Coordinates of C-alpha atoms and ligand atoms in Angstrom, one line a residue:
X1 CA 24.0 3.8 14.1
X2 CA 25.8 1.2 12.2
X3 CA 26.6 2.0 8.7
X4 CA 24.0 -0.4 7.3
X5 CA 21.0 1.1 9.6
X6 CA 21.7 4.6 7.5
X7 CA 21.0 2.6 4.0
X8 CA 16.9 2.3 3.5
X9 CA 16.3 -1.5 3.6
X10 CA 15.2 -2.0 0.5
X11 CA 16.8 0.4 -2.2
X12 CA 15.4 -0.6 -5.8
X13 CA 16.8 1.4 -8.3
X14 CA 16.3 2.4 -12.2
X15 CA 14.7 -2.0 -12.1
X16 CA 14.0 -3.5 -15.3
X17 CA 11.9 -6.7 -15.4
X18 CA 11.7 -7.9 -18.8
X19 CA 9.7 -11.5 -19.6
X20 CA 10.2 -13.3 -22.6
X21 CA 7.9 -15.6 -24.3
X22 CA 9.1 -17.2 -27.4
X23 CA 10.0 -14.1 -29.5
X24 CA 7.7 -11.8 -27.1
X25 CA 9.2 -9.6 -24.6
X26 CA 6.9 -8.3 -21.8
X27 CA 8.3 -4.9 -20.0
X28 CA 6.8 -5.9 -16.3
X29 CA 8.8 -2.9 -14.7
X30 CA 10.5 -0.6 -16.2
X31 CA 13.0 1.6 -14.3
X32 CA 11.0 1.3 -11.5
X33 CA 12.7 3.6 -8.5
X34 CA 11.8 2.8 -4.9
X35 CA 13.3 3.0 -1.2
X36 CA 11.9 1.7 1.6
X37 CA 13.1 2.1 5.9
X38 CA 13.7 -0.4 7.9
X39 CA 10.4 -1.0 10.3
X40 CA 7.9 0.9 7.7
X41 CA 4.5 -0.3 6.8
X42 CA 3.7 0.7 3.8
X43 CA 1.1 -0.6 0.5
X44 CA 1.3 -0.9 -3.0
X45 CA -1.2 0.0 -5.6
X46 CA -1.9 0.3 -9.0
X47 CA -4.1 -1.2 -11.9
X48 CA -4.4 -5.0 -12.9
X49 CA -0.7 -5.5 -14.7
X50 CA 1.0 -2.6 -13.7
X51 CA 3.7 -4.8 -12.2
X52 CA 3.2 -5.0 -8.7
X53 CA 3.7 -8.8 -8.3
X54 CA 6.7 -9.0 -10.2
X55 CA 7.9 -6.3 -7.9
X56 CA 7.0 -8.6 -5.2
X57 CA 7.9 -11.5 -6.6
X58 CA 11.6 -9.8 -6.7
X59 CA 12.2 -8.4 -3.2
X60 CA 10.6 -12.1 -2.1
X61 CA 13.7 -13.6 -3.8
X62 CA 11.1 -15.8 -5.9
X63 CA 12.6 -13.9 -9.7
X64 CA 15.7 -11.7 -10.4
X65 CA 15.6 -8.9 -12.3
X66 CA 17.0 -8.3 -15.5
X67 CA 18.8 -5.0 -14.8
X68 CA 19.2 -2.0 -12.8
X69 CA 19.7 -2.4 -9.2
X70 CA 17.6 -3.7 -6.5
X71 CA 19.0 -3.9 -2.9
X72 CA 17.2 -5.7 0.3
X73 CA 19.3 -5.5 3.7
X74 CA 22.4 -4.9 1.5
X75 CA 22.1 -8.1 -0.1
X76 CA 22.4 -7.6 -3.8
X77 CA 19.3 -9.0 -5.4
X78 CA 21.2 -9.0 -9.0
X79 CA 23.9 -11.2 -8.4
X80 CA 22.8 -13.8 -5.3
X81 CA 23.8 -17.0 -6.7
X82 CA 20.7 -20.0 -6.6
X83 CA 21.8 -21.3 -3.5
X84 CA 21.8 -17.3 -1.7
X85 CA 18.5 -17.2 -3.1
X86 CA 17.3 -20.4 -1.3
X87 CA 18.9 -19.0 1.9
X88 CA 17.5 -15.4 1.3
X89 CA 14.0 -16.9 0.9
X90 CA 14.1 -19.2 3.9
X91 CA 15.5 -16.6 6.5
X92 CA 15.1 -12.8 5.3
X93 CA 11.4 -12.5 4.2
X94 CA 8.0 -14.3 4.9
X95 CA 5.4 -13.8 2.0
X96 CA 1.8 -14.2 2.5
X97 CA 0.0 -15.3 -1.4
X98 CA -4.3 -14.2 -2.2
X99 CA -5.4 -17.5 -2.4
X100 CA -5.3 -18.7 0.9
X101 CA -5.0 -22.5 -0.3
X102 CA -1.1 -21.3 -1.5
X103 CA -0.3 -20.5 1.6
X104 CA -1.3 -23.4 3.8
X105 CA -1.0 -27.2 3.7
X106 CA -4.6 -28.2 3.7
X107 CA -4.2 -31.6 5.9
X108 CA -2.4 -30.2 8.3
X109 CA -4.3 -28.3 11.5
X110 CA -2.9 -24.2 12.2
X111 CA -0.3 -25.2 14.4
X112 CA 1.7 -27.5 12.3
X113 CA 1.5 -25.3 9.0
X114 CA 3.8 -22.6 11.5
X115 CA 5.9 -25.5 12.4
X116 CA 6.8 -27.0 9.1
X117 CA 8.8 -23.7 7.8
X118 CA 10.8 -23.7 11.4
X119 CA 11.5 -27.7 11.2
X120 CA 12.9 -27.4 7.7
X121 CA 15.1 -24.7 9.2
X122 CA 16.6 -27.3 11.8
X123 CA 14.9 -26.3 14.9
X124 CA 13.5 -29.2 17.0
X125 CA 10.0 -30.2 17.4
X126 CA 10.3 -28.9 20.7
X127 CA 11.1 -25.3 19.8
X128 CA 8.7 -25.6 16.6
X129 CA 6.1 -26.0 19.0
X130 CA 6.4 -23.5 21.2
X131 CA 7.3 -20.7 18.5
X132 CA 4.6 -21.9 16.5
X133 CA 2.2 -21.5 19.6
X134 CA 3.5 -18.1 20.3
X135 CA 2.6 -16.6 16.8
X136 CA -0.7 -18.2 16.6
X137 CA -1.6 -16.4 19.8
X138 CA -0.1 -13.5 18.1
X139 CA -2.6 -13.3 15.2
X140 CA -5.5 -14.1 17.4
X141 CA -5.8 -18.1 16.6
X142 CA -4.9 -19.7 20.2
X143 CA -8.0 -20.8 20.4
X144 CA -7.9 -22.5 16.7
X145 CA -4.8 -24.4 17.2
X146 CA -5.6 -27.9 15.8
X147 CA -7.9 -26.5 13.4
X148 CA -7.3 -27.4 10.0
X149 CA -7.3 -24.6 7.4
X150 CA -11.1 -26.2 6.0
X151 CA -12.4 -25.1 9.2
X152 CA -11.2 -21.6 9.5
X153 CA -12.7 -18.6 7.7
X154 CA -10.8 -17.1 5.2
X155 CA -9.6 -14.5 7.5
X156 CA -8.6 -16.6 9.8
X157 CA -6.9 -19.0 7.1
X158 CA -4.7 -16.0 5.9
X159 CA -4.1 -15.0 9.9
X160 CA -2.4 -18.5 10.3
X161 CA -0.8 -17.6 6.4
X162 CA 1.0 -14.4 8.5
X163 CA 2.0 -16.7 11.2
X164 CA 3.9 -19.4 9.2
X165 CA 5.2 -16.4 7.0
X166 CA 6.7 -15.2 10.4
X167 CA 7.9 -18.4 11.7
X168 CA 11.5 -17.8 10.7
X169 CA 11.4 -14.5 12.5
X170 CA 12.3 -12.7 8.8
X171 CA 13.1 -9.0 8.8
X172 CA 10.6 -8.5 5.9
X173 CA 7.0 -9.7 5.4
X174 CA 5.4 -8.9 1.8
X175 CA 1.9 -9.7 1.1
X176 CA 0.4 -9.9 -2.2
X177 CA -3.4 -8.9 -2.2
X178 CA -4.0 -10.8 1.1
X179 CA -7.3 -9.7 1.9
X180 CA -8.8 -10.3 -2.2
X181 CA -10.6 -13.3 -1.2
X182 CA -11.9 -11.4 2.2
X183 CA -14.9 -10.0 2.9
X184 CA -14.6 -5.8 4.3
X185 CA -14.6 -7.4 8.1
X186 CA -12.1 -10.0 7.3
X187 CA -9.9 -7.3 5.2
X188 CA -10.1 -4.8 8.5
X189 CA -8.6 -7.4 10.9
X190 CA -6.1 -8.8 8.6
X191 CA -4.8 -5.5 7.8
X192 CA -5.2 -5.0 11.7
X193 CA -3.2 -7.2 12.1
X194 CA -0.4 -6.8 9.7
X195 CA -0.1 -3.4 11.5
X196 CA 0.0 -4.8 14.9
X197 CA 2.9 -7.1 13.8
X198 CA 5.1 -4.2 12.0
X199 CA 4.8 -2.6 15.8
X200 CA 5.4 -5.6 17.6
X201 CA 8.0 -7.0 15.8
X202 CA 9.5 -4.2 14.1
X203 CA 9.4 -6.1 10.8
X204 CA 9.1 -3.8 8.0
X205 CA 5.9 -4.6 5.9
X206 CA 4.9 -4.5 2.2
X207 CA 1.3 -5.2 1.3
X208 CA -0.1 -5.2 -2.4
X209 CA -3.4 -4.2 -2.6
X210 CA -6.7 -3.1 -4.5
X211 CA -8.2 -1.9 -1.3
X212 CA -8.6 1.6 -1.4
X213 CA -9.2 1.6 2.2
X214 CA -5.7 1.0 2.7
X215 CA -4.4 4.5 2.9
X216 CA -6.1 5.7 5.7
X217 CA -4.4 2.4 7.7
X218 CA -0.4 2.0 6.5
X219 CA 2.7 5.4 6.8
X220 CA 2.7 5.3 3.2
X221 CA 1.2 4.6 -0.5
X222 CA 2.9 4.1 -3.9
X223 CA 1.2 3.6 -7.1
X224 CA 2.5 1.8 -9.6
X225 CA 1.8 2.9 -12.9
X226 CA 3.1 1.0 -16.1
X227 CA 6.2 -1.0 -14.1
X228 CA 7.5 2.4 -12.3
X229 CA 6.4 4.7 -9.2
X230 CA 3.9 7.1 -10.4
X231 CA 2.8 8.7 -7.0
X232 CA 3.4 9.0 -3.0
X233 CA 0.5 9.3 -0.5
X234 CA 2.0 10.0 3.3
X235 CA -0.2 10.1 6.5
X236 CA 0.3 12.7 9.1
X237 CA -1.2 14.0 11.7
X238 CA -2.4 17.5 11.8
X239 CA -3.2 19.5 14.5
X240 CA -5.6 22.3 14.4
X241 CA -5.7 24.0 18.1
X242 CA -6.9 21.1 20.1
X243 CA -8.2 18.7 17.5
X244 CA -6.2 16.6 15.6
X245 CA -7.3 14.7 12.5
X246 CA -5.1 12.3 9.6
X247 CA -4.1 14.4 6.6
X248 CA -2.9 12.3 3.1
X249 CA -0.6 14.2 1.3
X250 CA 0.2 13.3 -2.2
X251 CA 3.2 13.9 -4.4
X252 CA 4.2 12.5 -7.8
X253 CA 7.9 11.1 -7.8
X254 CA 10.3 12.7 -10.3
X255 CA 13.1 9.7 -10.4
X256 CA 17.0 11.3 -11.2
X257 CA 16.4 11.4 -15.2
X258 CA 13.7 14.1 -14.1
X259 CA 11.1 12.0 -15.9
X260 CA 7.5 12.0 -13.8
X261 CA 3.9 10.7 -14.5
X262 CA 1.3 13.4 -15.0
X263 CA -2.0 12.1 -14.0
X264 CA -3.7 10.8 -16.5
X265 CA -7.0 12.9 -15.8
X266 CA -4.4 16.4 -16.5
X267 CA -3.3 14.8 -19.9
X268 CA -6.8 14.3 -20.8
X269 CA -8.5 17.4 -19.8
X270 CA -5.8 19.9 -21.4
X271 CA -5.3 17.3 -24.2
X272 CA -2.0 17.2 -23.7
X273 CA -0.3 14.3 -25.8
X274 CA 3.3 13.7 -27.4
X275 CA 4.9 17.3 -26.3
X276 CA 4.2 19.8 -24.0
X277 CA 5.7 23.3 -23.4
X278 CA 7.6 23.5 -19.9
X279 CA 8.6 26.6 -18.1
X280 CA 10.0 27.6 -14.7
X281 CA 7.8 30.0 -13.1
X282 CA 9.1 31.1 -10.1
X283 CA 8.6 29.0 -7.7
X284 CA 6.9 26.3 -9.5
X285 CA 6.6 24.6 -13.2
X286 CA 4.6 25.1 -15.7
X287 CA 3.5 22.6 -17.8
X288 CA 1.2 23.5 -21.0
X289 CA -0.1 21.9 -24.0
X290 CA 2.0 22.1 -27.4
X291 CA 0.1 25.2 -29.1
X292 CA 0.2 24.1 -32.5
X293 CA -1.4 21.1 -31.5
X294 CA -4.9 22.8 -30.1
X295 CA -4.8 25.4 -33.1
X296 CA -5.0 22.8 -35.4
X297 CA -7.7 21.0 -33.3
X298 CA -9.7 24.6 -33.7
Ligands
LIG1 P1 0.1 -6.8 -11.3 O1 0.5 -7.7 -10.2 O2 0.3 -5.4 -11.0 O3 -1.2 -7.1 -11.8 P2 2.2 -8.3 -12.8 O4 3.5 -7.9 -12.1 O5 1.6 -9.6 -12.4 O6 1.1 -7.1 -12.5 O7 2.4 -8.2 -14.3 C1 3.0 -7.1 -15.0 C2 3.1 -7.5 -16.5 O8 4.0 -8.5 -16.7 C3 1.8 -7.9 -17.1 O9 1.8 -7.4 -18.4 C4 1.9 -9.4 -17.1 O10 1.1 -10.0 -18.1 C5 3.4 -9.6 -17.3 N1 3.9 -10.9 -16.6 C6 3.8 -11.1 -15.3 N2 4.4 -12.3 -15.0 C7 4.7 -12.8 -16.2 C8 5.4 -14.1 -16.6 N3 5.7 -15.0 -15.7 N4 5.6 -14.3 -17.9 C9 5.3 -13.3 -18.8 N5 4.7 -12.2 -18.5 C10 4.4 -11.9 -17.2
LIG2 MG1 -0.6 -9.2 -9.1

């Protein structure tokens, strides 16, 4: 192994987005910790605002950060100058938007919406062709080929979406809420799909999502909570003699300050709020409500 297959691809540490607006400053993410391998398919959730796009937005190369650190193939996503940037967009990641109309040009037919990315790159009409032919049979669209995206379903719109996103042959494909404008069939097959292409391709795959279907389909789940990582869901596979069946098991993520998010449901039910008494017991913590606080409330 090469020293750079050791790093995780994407290595996003203690990430601060802040946005200003006039004298307003909005804390999109805030010391937001996250690693992710090379080859993994994994989602993103978490409530309307919580910061998932920006989070996008960042690894796509599309906004920088305002501090911390935030690493994709060991490129540095704080300092890449404009023109980096331009290049970083155009060869390391594809991106697939919700609204299908972002993603497509509407008066062109499927198969030259995969060959305009790969002609701006410099590869001849030729090649164009015969790539863009290749990853429209790829998504299931050979037989759509000189249909323009008014013709197509939205599934199959945001199929041809993946296919110019790949067109480059990026290492990274991020997809923000691709099936929100899908119906439950639609959603299946795209996210069929995106799966699919993470095995065939080995290109490692972030999707954003609402769908809460999606655990049971990609290795992993983060939630976002408030612009950081809140909580982990992994699948496995259990075995129990000779059946097997998926298990999800869920951790919360305790970044290096030792800071984690209690669910919300915890804080609520044990009216925990401002403080909280924390001891080591044994083998695990303890965390109780600040006593004072519920005598009072007596
Ligand atoms: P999500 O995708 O999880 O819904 P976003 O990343 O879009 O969340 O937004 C996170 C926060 O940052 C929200 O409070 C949002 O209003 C704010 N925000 C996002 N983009 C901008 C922007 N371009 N300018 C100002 N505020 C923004
Ligand atoms: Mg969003």
């Amino acid at each position: 192994m090469s020293p750079e297959e050791e790093q995780p691809y994407i290595v996003c540490e203690d990430l601060f987005k802040i946005y200003k607006i006039a004298d307003l400053e909005v804390v999109a993410l805030r010391g937001l910790d996250l690693t992710v391998q090379k080859a993994e398919f994994m989602a993103i959730v978490g409530a309307s605002g919580s910061g998932k796009s920006t989070l996008l937005n960042i690894l796509a190369g599309l906004d920088q950060p305002s501090a911390g650190r935030a690493f994709v193939g060991g490129r540095d996503l704080l300092t890449m100058t404009a023109s980096e940037m331009v290049d970083y967009r155009r060869k390391q990641v594809g991106f697939v938007w919700q609204q299908t109309g972002r993603n497509l040009v509407p008066y062109l037919d499927a198969l030259q919406n995969v060959e305009v990315p790969l002609i701006l790159s410099g590869v001849t009409k030729k090649a164009a062709t015969a790539r863009s032919r290749e990853l429209l049979d790829a998504v299931g669209l050979s037989h759509r080929l000189h249909s323009s995206p008014s013709m197509l379903s939205g599934g199959e719109q945001q199929r041809v979406s993946i296919a110019v996103a790949l067109a480059n042959d990026p290492p990274l494909l991020l997809a923000d809420e691709p099936t929100g404008e899908l119906d439950s069939i639609g959603a299946a097959a795209v996210f069929d799909l995106f799966s699919n292409l993470n095995r065939r391709y080995k290109v490692t795959v972030i999707i954003v999502t609402h769908d809460p279907a999606i655990a049971a389909r990609v290795d992993r789940v983060v939630a976002i909570r408030d612009g950081r990582t809140s909580t982990e869901i992994f699948r496995r596979t259990a075995v129990d003699g000779n059946t097997t069946r998926i298990v999800h098991d869920e951790y919360v993520l305790v970044d290096t300050a030792g800071r984690l998010q209690i669910p919300r449901e915890y804080l609520q039910s044990l009216d925990i709020g401002g403080r909280a008494k924390v001891a080591l017991a044994g083998s695990h913590v303890e965390i109780r409500p600040e006593p004072r606080r519920h005598q009072e409330e007596r």
